[in-house]
PDB file of C-alpha atoms in Angstrom:
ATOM      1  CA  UNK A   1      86.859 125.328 108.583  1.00  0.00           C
ATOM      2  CA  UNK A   2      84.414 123.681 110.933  1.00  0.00           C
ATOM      3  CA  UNK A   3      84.794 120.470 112.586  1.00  0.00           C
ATOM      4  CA  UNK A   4      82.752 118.231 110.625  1.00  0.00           C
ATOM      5  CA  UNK A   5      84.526 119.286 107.335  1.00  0.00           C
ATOM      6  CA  UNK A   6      87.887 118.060 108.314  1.00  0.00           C
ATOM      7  CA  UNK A   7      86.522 114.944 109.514  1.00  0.00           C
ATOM      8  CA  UNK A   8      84.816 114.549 106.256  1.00  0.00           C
ATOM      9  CA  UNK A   9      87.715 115.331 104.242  1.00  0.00           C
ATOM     10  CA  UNK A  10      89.924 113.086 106.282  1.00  0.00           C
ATOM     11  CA  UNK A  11      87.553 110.318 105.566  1.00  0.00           C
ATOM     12  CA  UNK A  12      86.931 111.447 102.173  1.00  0.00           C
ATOM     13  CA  UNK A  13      91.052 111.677 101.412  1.00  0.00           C
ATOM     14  CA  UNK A  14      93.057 110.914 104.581  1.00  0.00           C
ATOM     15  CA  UNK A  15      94.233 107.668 103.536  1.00  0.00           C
ATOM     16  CA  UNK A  16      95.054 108.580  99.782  1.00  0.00           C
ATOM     17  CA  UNK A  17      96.892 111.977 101.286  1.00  0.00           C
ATOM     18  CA  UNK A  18      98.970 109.839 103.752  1.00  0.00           C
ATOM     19  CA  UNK A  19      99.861 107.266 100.883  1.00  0.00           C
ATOM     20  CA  UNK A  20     101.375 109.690  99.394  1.00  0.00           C
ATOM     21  CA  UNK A  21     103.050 111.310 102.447  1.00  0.00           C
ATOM     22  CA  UNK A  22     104.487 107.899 102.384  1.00  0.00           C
ATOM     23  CA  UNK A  23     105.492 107.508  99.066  1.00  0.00           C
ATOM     24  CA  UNK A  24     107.560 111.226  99.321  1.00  0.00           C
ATOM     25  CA  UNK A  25     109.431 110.900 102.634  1.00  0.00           C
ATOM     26  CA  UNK A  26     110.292 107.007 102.122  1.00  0.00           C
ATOM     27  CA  UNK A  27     109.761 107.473 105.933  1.00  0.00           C
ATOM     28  CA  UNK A  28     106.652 106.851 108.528  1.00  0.00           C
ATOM     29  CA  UNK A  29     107.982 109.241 110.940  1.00  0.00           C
ATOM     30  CA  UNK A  30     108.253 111.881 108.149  1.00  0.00           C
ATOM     31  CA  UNK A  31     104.730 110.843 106.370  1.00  0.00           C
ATOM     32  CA  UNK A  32     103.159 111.240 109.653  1.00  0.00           C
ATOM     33  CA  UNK A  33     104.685 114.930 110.506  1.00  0.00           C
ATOM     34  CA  UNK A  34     103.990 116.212 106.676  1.00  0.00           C
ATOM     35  CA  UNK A  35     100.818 114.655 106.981  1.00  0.00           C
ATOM     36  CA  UNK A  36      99.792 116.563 110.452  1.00  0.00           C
ATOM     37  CA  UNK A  37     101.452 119.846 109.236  1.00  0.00           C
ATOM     38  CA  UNK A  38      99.610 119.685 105.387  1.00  0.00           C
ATOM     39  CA  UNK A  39      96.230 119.653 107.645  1.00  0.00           C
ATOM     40  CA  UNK A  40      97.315 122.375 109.987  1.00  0.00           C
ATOM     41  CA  UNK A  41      98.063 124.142 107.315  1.00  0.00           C
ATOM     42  CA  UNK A  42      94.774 123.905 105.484  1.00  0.00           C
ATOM     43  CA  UNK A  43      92.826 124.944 108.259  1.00  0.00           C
ATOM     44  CA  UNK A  44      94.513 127.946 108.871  1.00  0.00           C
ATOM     45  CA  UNK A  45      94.961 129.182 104.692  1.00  0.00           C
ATOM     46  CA  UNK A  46      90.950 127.926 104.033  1.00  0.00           C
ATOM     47  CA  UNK A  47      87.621 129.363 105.884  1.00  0.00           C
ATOM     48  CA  UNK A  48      85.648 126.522 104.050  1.00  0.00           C
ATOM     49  CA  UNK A  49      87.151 123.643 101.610  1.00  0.00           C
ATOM     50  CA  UNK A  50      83.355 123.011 100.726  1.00  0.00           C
ATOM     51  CA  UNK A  51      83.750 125.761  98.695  1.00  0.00           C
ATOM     52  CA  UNK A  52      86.816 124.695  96.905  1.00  0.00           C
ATOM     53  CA  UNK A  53      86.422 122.349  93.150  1.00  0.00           C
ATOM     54  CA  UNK A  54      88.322 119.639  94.320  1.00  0.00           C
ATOM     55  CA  UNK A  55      89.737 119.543  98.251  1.00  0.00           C
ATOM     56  CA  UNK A  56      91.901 116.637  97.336  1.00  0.00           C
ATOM     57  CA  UNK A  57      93.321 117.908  94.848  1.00  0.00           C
ATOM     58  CA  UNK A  58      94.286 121.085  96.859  1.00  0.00           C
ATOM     59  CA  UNK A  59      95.508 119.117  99.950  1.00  0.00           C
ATOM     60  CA  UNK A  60      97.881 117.315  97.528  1.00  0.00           C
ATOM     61  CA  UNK A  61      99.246 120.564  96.367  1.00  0.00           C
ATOM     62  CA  UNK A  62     100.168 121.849  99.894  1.00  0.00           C
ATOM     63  CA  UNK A  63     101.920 118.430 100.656  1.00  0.00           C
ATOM     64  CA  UNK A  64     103.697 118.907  97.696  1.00  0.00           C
ATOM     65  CA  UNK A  65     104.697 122.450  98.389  1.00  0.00           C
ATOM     66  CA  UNK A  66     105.241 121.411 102.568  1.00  0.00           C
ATOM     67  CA  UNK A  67     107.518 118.977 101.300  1.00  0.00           C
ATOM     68  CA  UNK A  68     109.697 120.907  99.110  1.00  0.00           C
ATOM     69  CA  UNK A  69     109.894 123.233 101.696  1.00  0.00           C
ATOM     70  CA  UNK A  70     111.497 120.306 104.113  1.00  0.00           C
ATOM     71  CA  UNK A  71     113.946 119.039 101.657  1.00  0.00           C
ATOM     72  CA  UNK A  72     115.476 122.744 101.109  1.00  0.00           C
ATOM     73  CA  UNK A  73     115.465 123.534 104.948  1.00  0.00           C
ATOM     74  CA  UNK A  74     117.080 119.817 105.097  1.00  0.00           C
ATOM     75  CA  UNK A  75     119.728 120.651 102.748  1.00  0.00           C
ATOM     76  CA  UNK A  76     120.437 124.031 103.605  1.00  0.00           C
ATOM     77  CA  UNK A  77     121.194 122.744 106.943  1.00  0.00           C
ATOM     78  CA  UNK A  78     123.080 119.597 105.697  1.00  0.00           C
ATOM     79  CA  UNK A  79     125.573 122.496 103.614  1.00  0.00           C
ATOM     80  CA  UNK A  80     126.187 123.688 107.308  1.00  0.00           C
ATOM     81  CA  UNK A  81     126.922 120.835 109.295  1.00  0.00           C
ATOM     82  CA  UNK A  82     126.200 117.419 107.404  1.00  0.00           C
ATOM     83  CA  UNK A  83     124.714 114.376 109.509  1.00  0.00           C
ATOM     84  CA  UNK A  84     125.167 110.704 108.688  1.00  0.00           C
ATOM     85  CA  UNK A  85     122.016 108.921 108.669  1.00  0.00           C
ATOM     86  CA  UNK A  86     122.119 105.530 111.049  1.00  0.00           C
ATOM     87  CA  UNK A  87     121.106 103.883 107.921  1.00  0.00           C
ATOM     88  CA  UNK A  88     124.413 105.564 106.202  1.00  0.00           C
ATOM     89  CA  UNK A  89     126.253 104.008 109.475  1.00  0.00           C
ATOM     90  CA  UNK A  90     125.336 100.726 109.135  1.00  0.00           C
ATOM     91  CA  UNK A  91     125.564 100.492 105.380  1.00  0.00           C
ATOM     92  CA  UNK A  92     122.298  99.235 104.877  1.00  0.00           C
ATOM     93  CA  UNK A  93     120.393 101.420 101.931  1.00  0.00           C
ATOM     94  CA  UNK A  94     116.425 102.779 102.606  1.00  0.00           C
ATOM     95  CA  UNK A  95     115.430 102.001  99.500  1.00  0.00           C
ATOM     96  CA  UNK A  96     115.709  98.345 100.002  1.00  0.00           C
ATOM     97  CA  UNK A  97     113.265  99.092 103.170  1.00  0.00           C
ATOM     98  CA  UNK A  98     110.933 100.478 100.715  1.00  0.00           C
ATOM     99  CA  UNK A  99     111.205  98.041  98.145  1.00  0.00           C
ATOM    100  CA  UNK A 100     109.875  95.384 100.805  1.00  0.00           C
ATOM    101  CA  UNK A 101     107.091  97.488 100.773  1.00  0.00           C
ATOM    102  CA  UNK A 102     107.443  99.026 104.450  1.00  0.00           C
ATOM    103  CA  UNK A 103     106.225 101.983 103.082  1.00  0.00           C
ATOM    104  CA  UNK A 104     103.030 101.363 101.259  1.00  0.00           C
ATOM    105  CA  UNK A 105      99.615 101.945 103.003  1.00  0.00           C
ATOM    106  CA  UNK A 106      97.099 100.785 100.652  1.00  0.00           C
ATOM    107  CA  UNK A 107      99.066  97.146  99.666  1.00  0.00           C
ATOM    108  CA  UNK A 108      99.470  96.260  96.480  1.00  0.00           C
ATOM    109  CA  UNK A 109      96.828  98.978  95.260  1.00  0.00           C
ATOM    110  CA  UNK A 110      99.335 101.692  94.247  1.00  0.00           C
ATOM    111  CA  UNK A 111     101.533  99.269  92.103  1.00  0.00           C
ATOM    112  CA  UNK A 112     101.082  96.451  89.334  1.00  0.00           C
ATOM    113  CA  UNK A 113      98.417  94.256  89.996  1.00  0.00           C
ATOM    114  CA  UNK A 114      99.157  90.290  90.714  1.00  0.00           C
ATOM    115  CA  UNK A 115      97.586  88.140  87.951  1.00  0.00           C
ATOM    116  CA  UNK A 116      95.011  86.128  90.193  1.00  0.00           C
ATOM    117  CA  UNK A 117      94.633  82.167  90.043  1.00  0.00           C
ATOM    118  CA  UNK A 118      98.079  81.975  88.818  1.00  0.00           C
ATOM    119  CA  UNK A 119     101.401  80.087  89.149  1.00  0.00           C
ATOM    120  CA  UNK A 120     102.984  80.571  92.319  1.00  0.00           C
ATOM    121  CA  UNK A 121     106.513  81.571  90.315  1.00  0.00           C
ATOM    122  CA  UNK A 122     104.328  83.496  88.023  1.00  0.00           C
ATOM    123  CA  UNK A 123     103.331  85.546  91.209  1.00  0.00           C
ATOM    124  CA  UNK A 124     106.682  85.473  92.752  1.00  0.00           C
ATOM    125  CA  UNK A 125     108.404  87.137  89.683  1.00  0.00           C
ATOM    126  CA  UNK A 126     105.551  89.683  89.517  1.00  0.00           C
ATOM    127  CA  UNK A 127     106.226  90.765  93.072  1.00  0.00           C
ATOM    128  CA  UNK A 128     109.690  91.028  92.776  1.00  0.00           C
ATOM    129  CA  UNK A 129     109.193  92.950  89.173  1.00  0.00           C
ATOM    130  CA  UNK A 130     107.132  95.176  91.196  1.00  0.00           C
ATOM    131  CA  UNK A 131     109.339  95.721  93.941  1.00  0.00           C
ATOM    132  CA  UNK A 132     111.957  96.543  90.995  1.00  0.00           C
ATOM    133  CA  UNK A 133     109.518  99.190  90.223  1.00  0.00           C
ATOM    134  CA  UNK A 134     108.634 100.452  93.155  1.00  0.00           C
ATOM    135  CA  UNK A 135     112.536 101.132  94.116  1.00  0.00           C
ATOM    136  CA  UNK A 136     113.525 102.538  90.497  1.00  0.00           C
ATOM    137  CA  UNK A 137     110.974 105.059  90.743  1.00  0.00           C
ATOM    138  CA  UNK A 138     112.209 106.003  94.445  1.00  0.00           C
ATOM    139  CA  UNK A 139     115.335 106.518  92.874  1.00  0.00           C
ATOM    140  CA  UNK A 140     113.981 108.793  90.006  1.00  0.00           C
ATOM    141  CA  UNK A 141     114.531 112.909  90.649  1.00  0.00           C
ATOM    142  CA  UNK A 142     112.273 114.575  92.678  1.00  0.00           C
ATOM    143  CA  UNK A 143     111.066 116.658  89.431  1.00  0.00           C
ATOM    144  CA  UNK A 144     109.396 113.077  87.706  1.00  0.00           C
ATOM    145  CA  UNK A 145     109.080 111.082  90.738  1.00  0.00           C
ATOM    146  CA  UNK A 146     106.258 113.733  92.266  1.00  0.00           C
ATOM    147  CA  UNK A 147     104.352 113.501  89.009  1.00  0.00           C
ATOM    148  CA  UNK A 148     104.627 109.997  88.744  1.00  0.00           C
ATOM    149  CA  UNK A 149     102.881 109.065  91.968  1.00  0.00           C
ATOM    150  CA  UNK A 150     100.273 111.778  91.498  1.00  0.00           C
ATOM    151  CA  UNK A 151      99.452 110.331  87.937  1.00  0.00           C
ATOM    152  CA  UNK A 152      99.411 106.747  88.618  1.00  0.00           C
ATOM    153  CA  UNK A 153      98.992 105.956  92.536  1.00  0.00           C
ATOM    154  CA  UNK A 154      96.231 109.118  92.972  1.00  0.00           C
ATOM    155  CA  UNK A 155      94.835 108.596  89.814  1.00  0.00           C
ATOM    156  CA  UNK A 156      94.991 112.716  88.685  1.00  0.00           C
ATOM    157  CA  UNK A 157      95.135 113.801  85.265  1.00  0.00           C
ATOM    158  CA  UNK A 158      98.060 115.875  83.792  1.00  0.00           C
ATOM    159  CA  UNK A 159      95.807 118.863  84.252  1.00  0.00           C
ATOM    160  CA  UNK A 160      95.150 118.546  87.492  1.00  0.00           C
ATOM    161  CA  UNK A 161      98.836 117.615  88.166  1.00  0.00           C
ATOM    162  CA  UNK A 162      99.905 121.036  86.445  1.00  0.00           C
ATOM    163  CA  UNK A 163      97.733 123.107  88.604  1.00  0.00           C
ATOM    164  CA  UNK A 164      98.872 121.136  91.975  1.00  0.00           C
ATOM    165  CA  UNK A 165     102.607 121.654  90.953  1.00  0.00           C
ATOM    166  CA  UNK A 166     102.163 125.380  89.373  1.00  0.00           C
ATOM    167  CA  UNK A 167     103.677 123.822  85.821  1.00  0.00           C
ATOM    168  CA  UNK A 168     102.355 123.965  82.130  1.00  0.00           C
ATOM    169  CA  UNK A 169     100.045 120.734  81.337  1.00  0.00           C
ATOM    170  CA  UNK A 170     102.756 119.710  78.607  1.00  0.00           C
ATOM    171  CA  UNK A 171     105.579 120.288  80.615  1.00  0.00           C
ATOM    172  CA  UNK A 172     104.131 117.522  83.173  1.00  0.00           C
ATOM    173  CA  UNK A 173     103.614 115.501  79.975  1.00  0.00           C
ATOM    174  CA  UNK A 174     107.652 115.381  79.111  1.00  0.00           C
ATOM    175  CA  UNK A 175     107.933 114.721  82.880  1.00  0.00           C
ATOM    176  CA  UNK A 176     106.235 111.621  83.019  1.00  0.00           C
ATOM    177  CA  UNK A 177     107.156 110.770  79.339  1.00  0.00           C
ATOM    178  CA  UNK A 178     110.695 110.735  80.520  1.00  0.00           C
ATOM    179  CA  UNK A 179     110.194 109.135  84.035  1.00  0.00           C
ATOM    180  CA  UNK A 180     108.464 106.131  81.967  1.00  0.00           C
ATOM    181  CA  UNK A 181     111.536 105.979  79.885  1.00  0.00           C
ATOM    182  CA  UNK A 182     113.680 105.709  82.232  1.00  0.00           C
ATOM    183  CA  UNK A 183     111.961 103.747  84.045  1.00  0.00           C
ATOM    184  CA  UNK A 184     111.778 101.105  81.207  1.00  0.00           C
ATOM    185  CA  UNK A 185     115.509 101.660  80.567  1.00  0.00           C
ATOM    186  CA  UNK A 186     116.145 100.390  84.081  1.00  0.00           C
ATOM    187  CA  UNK A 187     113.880  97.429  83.747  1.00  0.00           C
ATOM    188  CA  UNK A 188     115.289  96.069  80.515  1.00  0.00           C
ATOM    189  CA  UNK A 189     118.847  96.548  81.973  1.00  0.00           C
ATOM    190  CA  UNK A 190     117.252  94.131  84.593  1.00  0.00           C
ATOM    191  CA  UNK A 191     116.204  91.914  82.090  1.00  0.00           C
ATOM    192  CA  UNK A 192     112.659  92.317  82.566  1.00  0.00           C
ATOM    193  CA  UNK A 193     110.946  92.161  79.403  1.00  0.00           C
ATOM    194  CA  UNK A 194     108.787  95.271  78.945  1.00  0.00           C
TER     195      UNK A 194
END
């Protein structure tokens, strides 16, 4: 891969890939090493991404696979000699972190848009109906939560989706078709009206 490519591709993608470091690893440090090691990766397994159909949608699929690979290494070692977290320690939970949005790169563009012009509770109880959102799906198995951020924060189809994650197009259907009912289920137990 020459030079100029992977700056191209970095400006073409970089920020969309590293959203969505973010949105796996719930974690900057993490997002930032997957990230590195995704690109590393794809300049030594490609001579020349201008030759691929879509680079993006190939990057994707080595994050996805680099970060399966992380959370098996990660729990084969936890099975050998489990470590506390120092958010464990304190009793504070991550997923309150990322609710506040600490995590997101792009703003507001990966989740529900805020009705503009209106009521200031209006747009307080959107936020917070967002941030609902955003930590429901966080908490969703790794098997729907991957294709729910590729579907609706990068915007693939369920095709592309089933070739990045090596899975039958209808099988990613049911995936998201049960990740949006759950999700729902969890919103109306909030007593959000959806």
């Amino acid at each position: 891969m020459k030079q100029e490519e992977l700056i191209e591709l970095i400006e073409r993608h970089g920020r969309d890939i590293y959203s969505f470091c973010l949105s796996l690893t719930k974690n900057q440090t993490e997002a930032d090493d997957l990230y590195q090691e995704s690109f590393l990766s794809l300049i030594r397994k490609v001579s020349s991404v201008s030759e691929l159909e879509n680079p993006k949608s190939y990057i994707l699929s080595i994050v996805v696979h680099r970060w399966k690979d992380s959370r098996r290494k990660f729990a084969r070692r936890q099975r050998l000699a489990p470590v506390q977290s120092l958010d464990e320690i304190d009793g504070s939970v991550y997923t309150d972190r990322f609710a506040d949005g600490a995590v997101t790169v792009r703003g507001e563009a990966a989740s529900i848009q805020t009705v503009s012009g209106g009521q200031p509770e209006e747009e307080a109880l959107q936020r917070e109906m967002q941030r609902e959102i955003r930590r429901a799906v966080a908490e969703l198995d790794e098997k729907f939560k991957i294709p729910v951020f590729l579907y609706y924060m990068e915007d693939m189809s369920v095709l592309e989706i089933a070739k990045i994650l090596h899975l039958p197009a209808g099988t990613v259907k049911s995936r998201l078709y049960k990740a949006r009912k759950a999700l729902k289920e969890r919103m109306v137990k909030l007593g959000y009206d959806i």
